[in-house]
Short mmCIF file of C-alpha atoms (C1' of nucleotides) in Angstrom, two decimals:
data_model
loop_
_atom_site.label_atom_id
_atom_site.label_comp_id
_atom_site.label_asym_id
_atom_site.label_seq_id
_atom_site.Cartn_x
_atom_site.Cartn_y
_atom_site.Cartn_z
CA MET A 1 0.32 0.05 0.01
CA ALA A 2 2.86 2.36 0.66
CA GLY A 3 4.61 1.29 -2.59
CA LYS A 4 0.88 1.89 -4.89
CA ARG A 5 1.68 5.81 -3.65
CA ALA A 6 5.17 5.80 -3.04
CA ASP A 7 5.76 7.98 -6.42
CA ASP A 8 3.74 11.45 -5.39
CA GLY A 9 1.63 10.13 -1.97
CA ALA A 10 3.50 8.91 0.27
CA GLN A 11 7.11 10.83 -0.46
CA GLU A 12 5.25 14.41 0.81
CA SER A 13 4.97 13.93 4.41
CA ILE A 14 3.97 16.10 7.44
CA TRP A 15 5.59 19.01 5.87
CA GLN A 16 4.12 19.43 2.89
CA ARG A 17 1.07 17.51 4.15
CA MET A 18 0.76 20.85 6.43
CA GLU A 19 1.39 23.68 4.46
CA ARG A 20 -1.54 22.65 1.75
CA PRO A 21 -4.23 22.60 4.17
CA ALA A 22 -3.45 26.74 4.84
CA ARG A 23 -4.40 27.34 1.18
CA PRO A 24 -7.66 25.67 1.46
CA PRO A 25 -8.42 24.52 4.43
CA ARG A 26 -11.68 23.24 3.94
CA ALA A 27 -13.83 25.59 1.17
CA ALA A 28 -17.34 25.40 2.67
CA LEU A 29 -18.18 28.88 0.32
CA THR A 30 -21.62 30.97 0.80
CA HIS A 31 -23.42 31.88 -1.22
CA ALA A 32 -23.29 35.20 0.18
CA GLN A 33 -19.74 35.85 -0.05
CA ILE A 34 -19.68 35.10 -3.70
CA ALA A 35 -22.14 37.24 -4.31
CA ALA A 36 -19.96 40.23 -2.01
CA ALA A 37 -16.91 39.57 -3.96
CA ALA A 38 -18.04 39.06 -7.40
CA VAL A 39 -19.50 42.43 -6.58
CA GLU A 40 -16.75 44.18 -5.20
CA ILE A 41 -14.68 43.42 -8.13
CA ALA A 42 -18.03 44.76 -10.23
CA ASP A 43 -17.99 47.83 -8.49
CA ALA A 44 -13.79 48.05 -8.82
CA GLU A 45 -13.32 47.24 -11.97
CA GLY A 46 -17.06 46.64 -14.61
CA LEU A 47 -18.81 43.92 -14.67
CA ASP A 48 -15.97 42.82 -16.94
CA ALA A 49 -13.94 41.64 -14.86
CA VAL A 50 -15.86 39.07 -12.89
CA SER A 51 -14.61 36.19 -14.41
CA MET A 52 -14.60 32.11 -12.59
CA ARG A 53 -10.98 32.43 -12.93
CA ARG A 54 -11.29 35.86 -11.20
CA LEU A 55 -13.50 35.20 -8.58
CA ALA A 56 -12.31 32.17 -7.64
CA GLU A 57 -8.61 33.73 -7.39
CA ARG A 58 -10.53 36.03 -5.06
CA LEU A 59 -12.07 33.43 -2.62
CA GLY A 60 -9.23 31.41 -2.42
CA VAL A 61 -10.70 28.98 -4.43
CA ALA A 62 -10.07 26.25 -7.88
CA THR A 63 -11.77 27.58 -10.55
CA MET A 64 -14.28 24.96 -10.74
CA GLY A 65 -14.65 25.00 -7.77
CA LEU A 66 -17.04 27.76 -7.87
CA TYR A 67 -19.19 25.53 -9.93
CA ARG A 68 -20.06 23.16 -6.97
CA TYR A 69 -22.56 26.44 -5.71
CA VAL A 70 -23.50 27.68 -8.90
CA ARG A 71 -25.12 26.14 -12.29
CA GLY A 72 -22.26 28.74 -14.65
CA LYS A 73 -22.65 32.08 -14.93
CA ASP A 74 -25.53 33.74 -14.64
CA ASP A 75 -26.05 32.34 -11.47
CA VAL A 76 -23.30 34.52 -9.85
CA ILE A 77 -25.18 37.67 -12.07
CA GLU A 78 -27.89 36.67 -10.41
CA LEU A 79 -26.61 36.65 -6.67
CA MET A 80 -24.78 40.16 -7.05
CA VAL A 81 -28.50 41.35 -8.56
CA ASP A 82 -30.03 40.35 -5.92
CA ALA A 83 -27.27 41.23 -2.99
CA VAL A 84 -27.37 44.54 -3.63
CA TYR A 85 -30.88 45.10 -3.41
CA ALA A 86 -30.70 44.07 -0.23
CA GLU A 87 -29.19 46.91 0.20
CA GLU A 88 -33.18 48.46 -0.53
CA ALA A 89 -34.21 46.19 2.36
CA ARG A 90 -35.37 48.48 4.83
CA ALA A 91 -39.16 49.89 4.34
CA ALA A 92 -39.44 53.29 2.46
CA GLU A 93 -40.10 56.05 4.43
CA GLY A 94 -42.81 58.64 4.32
CA ARG A 95 -46.27 60.51 4.90
CA ASP A 96 -48.20 59.45 2.48
CA TRP A 97 -48.11 57.01 -1.25
CA ARG A 98 -46.11 60.09 -3.07
CA GLU A 99 -43.38 60.75 -1.25
CA VAL A 100 -42.98 56.31 -0.36
CA LEU A 101 -42.73 56.49 -4.13
CA ARG A 102 -40.07 59.45 -4.13
CA VAL A 103 -38.09 58.25 -1.72
CA SER A 104 -38.34 54.59 -3.07
CA ALA A 105 -37.04 55.81 -6.67
CA LEU A 106 -34.10 58.71 -5.03
CA ARG A 107 -32.81 55.58 -3.28
CA LEU A 108 -33.39 52.68 -6.51
CA ARG A 109 -31.25 55.44 -8.42
CA ALA A 110 -28.19 56.25 -5.52
CA LEU A 111 -28.86 52.47 -5.64
CA MET A 112 -27.63 52.11 -9.89
CA LEU A 113 -25.30 54.48 -9.53
CA ARG A 114 -23.34 52.69 -6.57
CA HIS A 115 -23.57 49.96 -8.80
CA PRO A 116 -23.85 50.65 -12.25
CA TRP A 117 -22.86 47.45 -13.84
CA LEU A 118 -26.19 46.88 -13.26
CA VAL A 119 -27.20 48.11 -16.16
CA GLU A 120 -25.70 45.56 -18.28
CA THR A 121 -27.56 42.36 -16.21
CA THR A 122 -30.30 43.63 -18.46
CA ALA A 123 -30.15 40.63 -20.34
CA GLN A 124 -28.52 37.76 -17.91
CA ALA A 125 -30.88 38.26 -14.52
CA GLY A 126 -34.46 36.90 -13.76
CA PRO A 127 -36.96 39.73 -12.04
CA LEU A 128 -37.99 37.28 -9.79
CA THR A 129 -34.92 37.78 -7.16
CA PRO A 130 -36.55 37.71 -3.68
CA ASN A 131 -35.41 41.01 -2.99
CA PHE A 132 -36.75 42.73 -5.92
CA VAL A 133 -39.68 41.26 -4.99
CA ALA A 134 -39.54 42.32 -1.52
CA ARG A 135 -39.09 46.12 -2.84
CA THR A 136 -42.24 45.62 -4.32
CA ASP A 137 -44.44 44.48 -1.77
CA ARG A 138 -43.67 47.44 0.06
CA LEU A 139 -44.47 49.76 -2.32
CA LEU A 140 -47.51 47.88 -2.81
CA ALA A 141 -48.65 48.57 0.54
CA SER A 142 -47.93 51.49 0.50
CA LEU A 143 -50.47 52.27 -1.89
CA ASP A 144 -52.71 50.03 -0.02
CA GLY A 145 -56.19 51.54 1.26
CA LEU A 146 -56.38 54.45 -2.27
CA GLY A 147 -58.79 51.91 -3.55
CA LEU A 148 -57.07 51.03 -6.35
CA ASP A 149 -57.29 47.83 -8.30
CA ALA A 150 -54.18 45.45 -7.78
CA ASP A 151 -53.64 46.18 -11.70
CA THR A 152 -53.39 50.06 -11.69
CA ALA A 153 -51.56 50.15 -8.54
CA MET A 154 -48.83 47.67 -9.93
CA THR A 155 -48.72 49.64 -13.78
CA VAL A 156 -48.24 52.62 -10.84
CA ILE A 157 -45.01 51.26 -9.60
CA GLY A 158 -44.19 49.50 -12.70
CA THR A 159 -44.21 53.20 -15.07
CA VAL A 160 -42.31 54.51 -11.31
CA THR A 161 -39.83 52.05 -11.61
CA ALA A 162 -39.44 51.85 -16.38
CA PHE A 163 -38.43 56.02 -15.34
CA VAL A 164 -36.29 55.95 -12.63
CA THR A 165 -34.44 52.95 -14.66
CA GLY A 166 -34.85 54.39 -17.91
CA ALA A 167 -32.79 57.85 -16.78
CA THR A 168 -30.60 56.46 -14.78
CA THR A 169 -29.04 53.59 -17.20
CA ALA A 170 -28.79 57.31 -20.13
CA ARG A 171 -26.71 58.51 -17.16
CA ILE A 172 -24.61 55.99 -16.32
CA ARG A 173 -23.84 55.77 -19.83
CA MET A 174 -22.84 58.70 -20.02
CA ALA A 175 -21.09 58.64 -17.19
CA ARG A 176 -19.35 55.15 -18.90
CA LEU A 177 -18.50 57.62 -22.26
CA MET A 178 -16.91 60.17 -20.09
CA ARG A 179 -14.62 57.70 -19.10
CA LYS A 180 -14.29 55.91 -22.22
CA GLU A 181 -13.35 59.52 -23.53
CA GLY A 182 -10.75 59.60 -20.71
CA ALA A 183 -13.11 62.89 -19.07
CA GLU A 184 -13.03 64.65 -15.70
CA LYS A 185 -15.72 67.07 -16.29
CA MET A 186 -18.61 67.02 -19.28
CA ASP A 187 -16.71 69.73 -20.26
CA ASP A 188 -14.11 67.68 -21.64
CA LEU A 189 -16.25 65.36 -22.59
CA ARG A 190 -17.67 68.20 -24.40
CA THR A 191 -14.52 69.48 -25.94
CA ILE A 192 -13.65 66.06 -27.42
CA TYR A 193 -16.61 65.28 -28.78
CA SER A 194 -16.77 68.99 -30.47
CA SER A 195 -15.40 68.26 -33.81
CA ARG A 196 -18.09 65.37 -34.01
CA MET A 197 -20.61 67.67 -32.33
CA LYS A 198 -19.64 70.82 -35.71
CA TRP A 199 -19.49 68.20 -38.18
CA LEU A 200 -23.41 67.14 -36.89
CA LEU A 201 -24.79 70.79 -36.94
CA GLU A 202 -23.31 72.27 -39.70
CA SER A 203 -25.27 69.97 -41.51
CA GLY A 204 -27.78 72.48 -40.53
CA ARG A 205 -30.43 69.43 -40.04
CA TYR A 206 -31.26 69.97 -36.86
CA PRO A 207 -31.97 73.40 -35.95
CA ALA A 208 -34.11 72.82 -33.09
CA PHE A 209 -31.63 70.63 -31.11
CA GLU A 210 -28.96 73.33 -32.02
CA ARG A 211 -30.95 75.44 -30.37
CA TYR A 212 -31.12 73.69 -27.46
CA ILE A 213 -27.14 73.64 -27.31
CA ARG A 214 -26.98 76.91 -27.52
CA GLU A 215 -29.80 77.86 -24.99
CA GLY A 216 -29.90 74.98 -22.59
CA VAL A 217 -27.93 75.99 -19.60
CA ARG A 218 -28.93 73.20 -17.71
CA LYS A 219 -27.51 70.83 -19.53
CA ASP A 220 -25.27 68.75 -17.23
CA ASP A 221 -28.13 69.35 -13.81
CA ASP A 222 -29.04 65.33 -14.05
CA ASP A 223 -30.21 65.57 -10.59
CA TRP A 224 -32.03 68.97 -11.69
CA GLN A 225 -33.53 67.05 -15.13
CA PHE A 226 -33.97 63.72 -13.07
CA GLU A 227 -36.02 65.93 -10.60
CA LEU A 228 -37.87 67.20 -12.69
CA GLY A 229 -39.02 64.29 -14.64
CA LEU A 230 -39.87 62.39 -11.56
CA GLU A 231 -42.20 64.78 -10.47
CA SER A 232 -43.99 64.81 -13.44
CA VAL A 233 -44.96 61.19 -13.58
CA LEU A 234 -45.41 60.78 -10.22
CA ASP A 235 -48.20 63.86 -11.28
CA GLY A 236 -49.27 62.00 -13.78
CA VAL A 237 -49.90 58.90 -11.54
CA ALA A 238 -50.98 60.80 -8.49
CA ALA A 239 -54.07 62.13 -11.10
CA ARG A 240 -54.85 58.31 -11.85
CA LEU A 241 -54.41 57.32 -7.91
CA THR A 242 -57.50 59.70 -6.66
CA ILE A 243 -60.28 59.26 -9.40
CA MET B 1 13.40 33.73 -57.96
CA ALA B 2 11.48 30.95 -59.95
CA GLY B 3 13.01 28.95 -57.32
CA LYS B 4 12.31 30.63 -54.50
CA ARG B 5 7.88 30.52 -54.60
CA ALA B 6 8.71 27.59 -56.35
CA ASP B 7 6.93 25.50 -53.40
CA ASP B 8 3.29 26.70 -53.44
CA GLY B 9 3.47 30.06 -55.53
CA ALA B 10 4.78 28.63 -59.50
CA GLN B 11 2.95 24.93 -59.07
CA GLU B 12 -0.30 26.76 -58.97
CA SER B 13 -0.96 27.93 -62.35
CA ILE B 14 -4.47 28.73 -64.02
CA TRP B 15 -6.74 26.46 -62.27
CA GLN B 16 -5.90 27.40 -59.47
CA ARG B 17 -5.32 31.05 -59.82
CA MET B 18 -8.84 31.43 -61.77
CA GLU B 19 -10.96 30.00 -59.34
CA ARG B 20 -9.19 32.55 -56.40
CA PRO B 21 -10.40 35.07 -57.50
CA ALA B 22 -13.90 34.07 -58.05
CA ARG B 23 -13.49 34.77 -53.79
CA PRO B 24 -12.94 38.00 -53.21
CA PRO B 25 -12.85 39.75 -56.56
CA ARG B 26 -13.04 43.03 -55.22
CA ALA B 27 -14.57 43.34 -51.82
CA ALA B 28 -15.09 47.04 -50.92
CA LEU B 29 -17.72 46.78 -48.38
CA THR B 30 -19.71 49.96 -46.98
CA HIS B 31 -20.06 50.45 -43.54
CA ALA B 32 -24.14 50.51 -44.41
CA GLN B 33 -23.69 46.88 -45.20
CA ILE B 34 -21.48 45.76 -42.00
CA ALA B 35 -24.32 47.65 -39.77
CA ALA B 36 -26.84 45.44 -41.79
CA ALA B 37 -24.84 42.03 -42.01
CA ALA B 38 -24.88 42.63 -37.95
CA VAL B 39 -28.33 43.47 -37.52
CA GLU B 40 -29.52 40.66 -38.77
CA ILE B 41 -27.93 38.46 -37.31
CA ALA B 42 -28.05 39.90 -33.60
CA ASP B 43 -32.41 40.02 -34.50
CA ALA B 44 -32.20 36.80 -35.28
CA GLU B 45 -29.79 35.13 -32.72
CA GLY B 46 -28.70 37.87 -30.38
CA LEU B 47 -26.59 39.85 -29.77
CA ASP B 48 -23.70 37.32 -28.44
CA ALA B 49 -24.05 35.88 -31.89
CA VAL B 50 -21.89 38.94 -33.55
CA SER B 51 -18.99 38.19 -33.50
CA MET B 52 -16.72 39.40 -36.41
CA ARG B 53 -15.89 35.83 -37.53
CA ARG B 54 -19.48 35.60 -37.42
CA LEU B 55 -20.12 38.88 -39.91
CA ALA B 56 -17.28 38.98 -41.45
CA GLU B 57 -18.07 34.89 -42.82
CA ARG B 58 -21.63 36.48 -43.46
CA LEU B 59 -20.04 39.31 -45.56
CA GLY B 60 -17.90 36.89 -47.77
CA VAL B 61 -14.56 38.45 -46.12
CA ALA B 62 -12.40 37.07 -44.23
CA THR B 63 -12.14 38.37 -40.59
CA MET B 64 -9.41 41.12 -40.33
CA GLY B 65 -10.92 42.21 -42.72
CA LEU B 66 -13.52 44.02 -40.99
CA TYR B 67 -10.41 46.43 -39.75
CA ARG B 68 -10.17 47.50 -42.41
CA TYR B 69 -13.42 49.88 -42.11
CA VAL B 70 -14.13 49.69 -37.84
CA ARG B 71 -11.90 49.92 -34.89
CA GLY B 72 -12.80 47.67 -32.79
CA LYS B 73 -16.03 45.58 -32.27
CA ASP B 74 -17.82 49.20 -30.64
CA ASP B 75 -17.64 50.60 -33.08
CA VAL B 76 -19.16 47.49 -35.17
CA ILE B 77 -22.40 47.65 -32.41
CA GLU B 78 -22.64 51.92 -32.76
CA LEU B 79 -22.89 52.17 -36.44
CA MET B 80 -26.13 48.92 -35.73
CA VAL B 81 -27.40 51.22 -33.09
CA ASP B 82 -27.44 53.34 -35.46
CA ALA B 83 -29.40 51.81 -38.58
CA VAL B 84 -31.91 50.69 -36.81
CA TYR B 85 -32.70 54.16 -35.15
CA ALA B 86 -32.50 55.06 -39.06
CA GLU B 87 -36.42 53.43 -39.18
CA GLU B 88 -37.46 55.60 -37.07
CA ALA B 89 -36.37 58.96 -39.00
CA ARG B 90 -39.56 59.48 -41.04
CA ALA B 91 -40.65 62.43 -38.54
CA ALA B 92 -43.68 61.44 -35.85
CA GLU B 93 -46.96 62.76 -36.94
CA GLY B 94 -49.45 64.21 -35.24
CA ARG B 95 -51.72 67.61 -34.36
CA ASP B 96 -49.91 68.07 -31.50
CA TRP B 97 -46.83 67.94 -29.42
CA ARG B 98 -49.28 65.04 -26.62
CA GLU B 99 -50.11 63.09 -30.50
CA VAL B 100 -46.79 63.23 -31.49
CA LEU B 101 -45.07 62.56 -27.78
CA ARG B 102 -47.33 59.55 -28.05
CA VAL B 103 -47.20 58.36 -31.05
CA SER B 104 -42.77 58.48 -31.50
CA ALA B 105 -43.10 57.48 -27.71
CA LEU B 106 -44.95 53.76 -29.56
CA ARG B 107 -42.61 53.93 -31.69
CA LEU B 108 -39.93 53.26 -29.78
CA ARG B 109 -41.45 50.83 -28.10
CA ALA B 110 -42.26 48.64 -31.49
CA LEU B 111 -37.96 49.93 -32.58
CA MET B 112 -37.38 47.79 -29.00
CA LEU B 113 -39.35 45.23 -29.50
CA ARG B 114 -38.06 44.56 -32.73
CA HIS B 115 -34.40 45.00 -31.96
CA PRO B 116 -34.10 43.20 -28.47
CA TRP B 117 -30.69 43.43 -28.77
CA LEU B 118 -30.70 46.51 -27.97
CA VAL B 119 -30.81 46.82 -24.87
CA GLU B 120 -27.49 45.25 -24.25
CA THR B 121 -25.66 48.05 -26.35
CA THR B 122 -26.04 50.62 -22.90
CA ALA B 123 -22.61 50.15 -22.76
CA GLN B 124 -20.60 50.41 -25.29
CA ALA B 125 -23.00 52.96 -27.89
CA GLY B 126 -22.21 56.60 -27.47
CA PRO B 127 -25.65 58.84 -27.40
CA LEU B 128 -24.43 60.79 -29.78
CA THR B 129 -25.77 59.01 -33.00
CA PRO B 130 -26.40 60.64 -35.82
CA ASN B 131 -29.88 59.20 -36.07
CA PHE B 132 -30.52 59.88 -32.49
CA VAL B 133 -29.80 63.15 -32.48
CA ALA B 134 -32.63 63.12 -35.34
CA ARG B 135 -35.28 61.54 -33.77
CA THR B 136 -34.64 64.94 -30.40
CA ASP B 137 -34.46 67.22 -32.73
CA ARG B 138 -37.67 66.66 -34.65
CA LEU B 139 -39.34 66.06 -30.62
CA LEU B 140 -37.61 69.21 -29.45
CA ALA B 141 -39.57 71.43 -32.91
CA SER B 142 -43.25 69.66 -31.48
CA LEU B 143 -43.01 71.47 -28.51
CA ASP B 144 -41.93 74.02 -30.25
CA GLY B 145 -44.15 77.08 -29.56
CA LEU B 146 -45.48 76.29 -26.45
CA GLY B 147 -43.06 78.41 -24.89
CA LEU B 148 -40.43 76.48 -23.00
CA ASP B 149 -36.86 77.17 -21.79
CA ALA B 150 -34.55 74.47 -23.09
CA ASP B 151 -33.42 73.01 -20.51
CA THR B 152 -36.70 72.12 -19.26
CA ALA B 153 -37.76 71.25 -23.40
CA MET B 154 -35.66 68.80 -23.11
CA THR B 155 -36.21 67.23 -19.79
CA VAL B 156 -39.32 66.43 -20.51
CA ILE B 157 -37.94 64.41 -23.76
CA GLY B 158 -36.49 62.31 -21.56
CA THR B 159 -38.90 62.12 -18.47
CA VAL B 160 -40.52 60.60 -21.55
CA THR B 161 -37.83 58.77 -23.26
CA ALA B 162 -36.52 57.34 -19.53
CA PHE B 163 -39.96 56.13 -19.57
CA VAL B 164 -40.48 53.90 -22.42
CA THR B 165 -36.44 52.46 -22.28
CA GLY B 166 -37.01 51.66 -18.67
CA ALA B 167 -40.61 49.87 -19.57
CA THR B 168 -39.91 47.87 -22.45
CA THR B 169 -36.39 46.81 -21.12
CA ALA B 170 -38.42 45.79 -18.16
CA ARG B 171 -40.72 43.42 -20.84
CA ILE B 172 -37.81 42.48 -22.84
CA ARG B 173 -36.21 40.91 -20.21
CA MET B 174 -39.15 39.06 -19.18
CA ALA B 175 -39.27 37.51 -22.89
CA ARG B 176 -36.32 36.41 -22.52
CA LEU B 177 -36.87 35.03 -19.52
CA MET B 178 -39.27 32.72 -21.21
CA ARG B 179 -37.64 32.03 -24.02
CA LYS B 180 -35.03 30.98 -21.46
CA GLU B 181 -37.04 28.61 -20.03
CA GLY B 182 -38.18 27.65 -22.90
CA ALA B 183 -41.82 28.99 -22.27
CA GLU B 184 -44.79 30.09 -24.86
CA LYS B 185 -47.36 32.00 -23.23
CA MET B 186 -46.78 33.96 -19.65
CA ASP B 187 -48.76 30.44 -18.59
CA ASP B 188 -46.04 28.24 -19.10
CA LEU B 189 -43.64 30.65 -17.47
CA ARG B 190 -45.60 30.39 -14.28
CA THR B 191 -46.07 27.00 -13.87
CA ILE B 192 -42.17 26.92 -14.70
CA TYR B 193 -41.71 29.23 -11.77
CA SER B 194 -44.71 27.85 -9.30
CA SER B 195 -42.37 25.83 -7.30
CA ARG B 196 -39.92 29.01 -6.22
CA MET B 197 -43.00 31.41 -6.02
CA LYS B 198 -44.90 29.32 -3.78
CA TRP B 199 -41.96 29.40 -1.85
CA LEU B 200 -41.50 33.29 -2.04
CA LEU B 201 -45.03 33.51 -0.74
CA GLU B 202 -45.15 30.74 1.74
CA SER B 203 -42.50 33.53 3.74
CA GLY B 204 -45.30 35.02 4.42
CA ARG B 205 -42.71 37.48 4.24
CA TYR B 206 -44.74 39.72 0.76
CA PRO B 207 -48.84 39.80 1.20
CA ALA B 208 -49.22 43.60 -0.57
CA PHE B 209 -47.83 41.25 -3.55
CA GLU B 210 -49.19 37.48 -2.79
CA ARG B 211 -53.15 39.56 -3.00
CA TYR B 212 -51.20 41.11 -6.37
CA ILE B 213 -50.16 37.86 -7.55
CA ARG B 214 -54.14 36.36 -6.67
CA GLU B 215 -56.13 39.52 -7.54
CA GLY B 216 -53.86 40.68 -10.83
CA VAL B 217 -56.00 40.03 -13.82
CA ARG B 218 -53.75 41.53 -16.56
CA LYS B 219 -50.03 40.50 -15.15
CA ASP B 220 -49.64 39.55 -18.75
CA ASP B 221 -51.22 42.50 -20.64
CA ASP B 222 -48.35 44.63 -21.23
CA ASP B 223 -49.77 46.96 -24.24
CA TRP B 224 -52.57 48.14 -21.49
CA GLN B 225 -49.41 48.21 -18.72
CA PHE B 226 -47.62 50.30 -20.87
CA GLU B 227 -50.02 52.47 -22.39
CA LEU B 228 -51.83 53.70 -19.11
CA GLY B 229 -48.29 54.21 -17.43
CA LEU B 230 -47.86 56.08 -21.16
CA GLU B 231 -50.87 58.38 -20.71
CA SER B 232 -50.07 59.29 -17.06
CA VAL B 233 -46.55 60.39 -18.36
CA LEU B 234 -48.03 62.57 -20.06
CA ASP B 235 -50.47 63.81 -17.91
CA GLY B 236 -47.62 64.67 -15.62
CA VAL B 237 -45.41 66.41 -18.23
CA ALA B 238 -48.83 68.62 -19.63
CA ALA B 239 -49.11 70.32 -16.63
CA ARG B 240 -45.26 70.93 -16.55
CA LEU B 241 -46.42 72.41 -20.69
CA THR B 242 -49.08 74.45 -19.40
CA ILE B 243 -48.34 76.74 -16.73
"C1'" DC C 1 8.76 46.40 -70.17
"C1'" DT C 2 10.79 46.87 -65.81
"C1'" DT C 3 10.57 48.23 -61.08
"C1'" DG C 4 9.48 49.83 -56.70
"C1'" DA C 5 6.15 51.56 -53.84
"C1'" DG C 6 1.64 51.89 -51.55
"C1'" DG C 7 -2.81 50.18 -50.38
"C1'" DT C 8 -5.95 46.33 -48.96
"C1'" DG C 9 -7.29 41.93 -48.27
"C1'" DT C 10 -5.54 37.72 -44.85
"C1'" DG C 11 -3.61 33.46 -41.58
"C1'" DT C 12 -2.07 32.77 -38.13
"C1'" DA C 13 -1.26 33.54 -33.17
"C1'" DC C 14 -1.58 34.92 -28.80
"C1'" DG C 15 -4.07 36.23 -24.36
"C1'" DT C 16 -8.66 35.80 -22.54
"C1'" DC C 17 -12.64 34.08 -21.21
"C1'" DG C 18 -17.16 30.41 -20.35
"C1'" DT C 19 -16.92 24.80 -18.81
"C1'" DA C 20 -16.89 19.81 -20.39
"C1'" DC C 21 -14.37 15.70 -18.55
"C1'" DG C 22 -11.76 12.90 -15.17
"C1'" DC C 23 -8.84 12.26 -12.35
"C1'" DA C 24 -7.06 11.64 -6.77
"C1'" DA C 25 -8.51 11.61 -2.54
"C1'" DC C 26 -11.67 11.14 1.14
"C1'" DG C 27 -15.71 9.81 4.55
"C1'" DA C 28 -19.08 6.12 5.13
"C1'" DG C 29 -21.29 1.43 4.43
"C1'" DT C 30 -20.46 -3.80 3.32
"C1'" DA D 1 -10.25 -4.13 4.50
"C1'" DC D 2 -12.59 -2.94 0.14
"C1'" DT D 3 -15.86 -0.68 -1.90
"C1'" DC D 4 -18.48 3.24 -3.95
"C1'" DG D 5 -20.52 8.32 -3.94
"C1'" DT D 6 -19.05 12.72 -2.70
"C1'" DT D 7 -16.31 16.12 -2.73
"C1'" DG D 8 -12.03 19.49 -4.93
"C1'" DC D 9 -9.55 20.66 -8.15
"C1'" DG D 10 -6.60 20.73 -12.77
"C1'" DT D 11 -6.43 19.93 -17.72
"C1'" DA D 12 -8.34 20.64 -21.93
"C1'" DC D 13 -11.55 22.77 -25.64
"C1'" DG D 14 -14.07 25.84 -28.49
"C1'" DA D 15 -15.49 30.88 -28.68
"C1'" DC D 16 -13.91 35.22 -28.14
"C1'" DG D 17 -11.19 39.94 -29.50
"C1'" DT D 18 -7.04 41.76 -32.44
"C1'" DA D 19 -2.34 42.83 -32.94
"C1'" DC D 20 0.94 41.70 -36.15
"C1'" DA D 21 3.14 40.65 -40.46
"C1'" DC D 22 2.95 38.56 -45.39
"C1'" DA D 23 1.15 38.29 -50.40
"C1'" DC D 24 -0.82 40.53 -53.86
"C1'" DC D 25 -3.20 44.02 -56.75
"C1'" DT D 26 -2.42 48.59 -59.05
"C1'" DC D 27 -0.20 52.12 -60.64
"C1'" DA D 28 3.63 55.74 -60.97
"C1'" DA D 29 8.23 56.04 -62.61
"C1'" DG D 30 12.27 55.12 -64.64
#
DNA sequence: CTTGAGGTGTGTACGTCGTACGCAACGAGT
DNA sequence: ACTCGTTGCGTACGACGTACACACCTCAAG
């Protein structure tokens, strides 16, 4: 029996066996650990940097070891999405439905800006992750007692959420463009794109757009634009609520 | 000199040289051709199927030949995005601003549903593609004469557009999930997810959501939800316009 | 007609990705 | 003691984007 493993097993005695468990003493990962590590990588370097190899390395596990806990990369992304939505687990506060929807919208926006890679997960993550259901549930609860039927209540929430995700996605896209072009502020980006812009405008085919470029003074004030848009949307759904 | 190419060049005479120019007589691609081919692939098999190799093969060109026309894959995607926005090149019709915004929203939604891969291009494509500027210009023009300042006018357009992209993205995500699970109708999806859903609801932590699941009768009527949301948003911005 | 040069299309090659597969080590049942 | 399922991991495969160098065609100049 000793001879059977003489060429590799019997030779590594004590010292070698002592230093091996130091690296992976006993793996025993949890899904929460996997999600947290993946989110850290994505926050720091973008979703593309989250590869199974990188993730495993960060967790001190062999690459294929991850497949013991997830079925594939899509699972990892689903875990990531749910993990960041957990940050929104607190109940939304506010005296009335409008206040609740408003702070919920602002918080969702802040969440997306904190984790911009969320916009790239659209393709993979399903909408039934537990913490997202939790958010929907809380918002639905805030609309209770207004005499809305279930369908209308859900549509109200969906409408506000759609606005928030759409608007924030546009802003993230712009921030990404800035980073790609190496611009610090919007003015830098404008400088970089000035020739392209001039070429577009000189065609004379976009007079209204040109006027906006000349006259707009809050072109970079995303917060102002978002809040104005949000108030408009809330006004719009309010009309549905009081009828 | 003949000896220098004896092993490959001199041996191929006439027949071989005759059949070679048949393959690539003169390529001379155009950017429009590249975009059209890429869009076809993406429409049929998704954005992931658009690889430089696949695209080159479809165009009858060597893989690296594409790099004569584009700087990299990001360029291809930017071409694709602009190409499909060209479908929206017609001026939006409608008697008043509200009608123009409404049909424009419906058309944008239809466009995205026709090319669902658009939602995945958020990370790469910049917002300054010519045909997208053209859309913005037309919408701005429709708001002329209402006495709005440039910033508010742009925010109105941005708000409606954000709602449309957000809502349509959610719908596309759902359609993708259905396809992934092999479901034909929403009811199939519900069957597949019934255990997961039951598990979620049995925790008792989402009473409002549970009530919606029980009482909602238009859960799958995306068009109804979208139109209700759109009317709400338009109502909301209308208040800003008439003040 | 020869020759040199510049632009154009192509093939090969590198490093990365997700993940299928099969081997080594281990704990438990006969 | 011997098997056997379970677990952890290394290797390997086929894709990807693209850098790079080479082969070719065309045309100007001699």
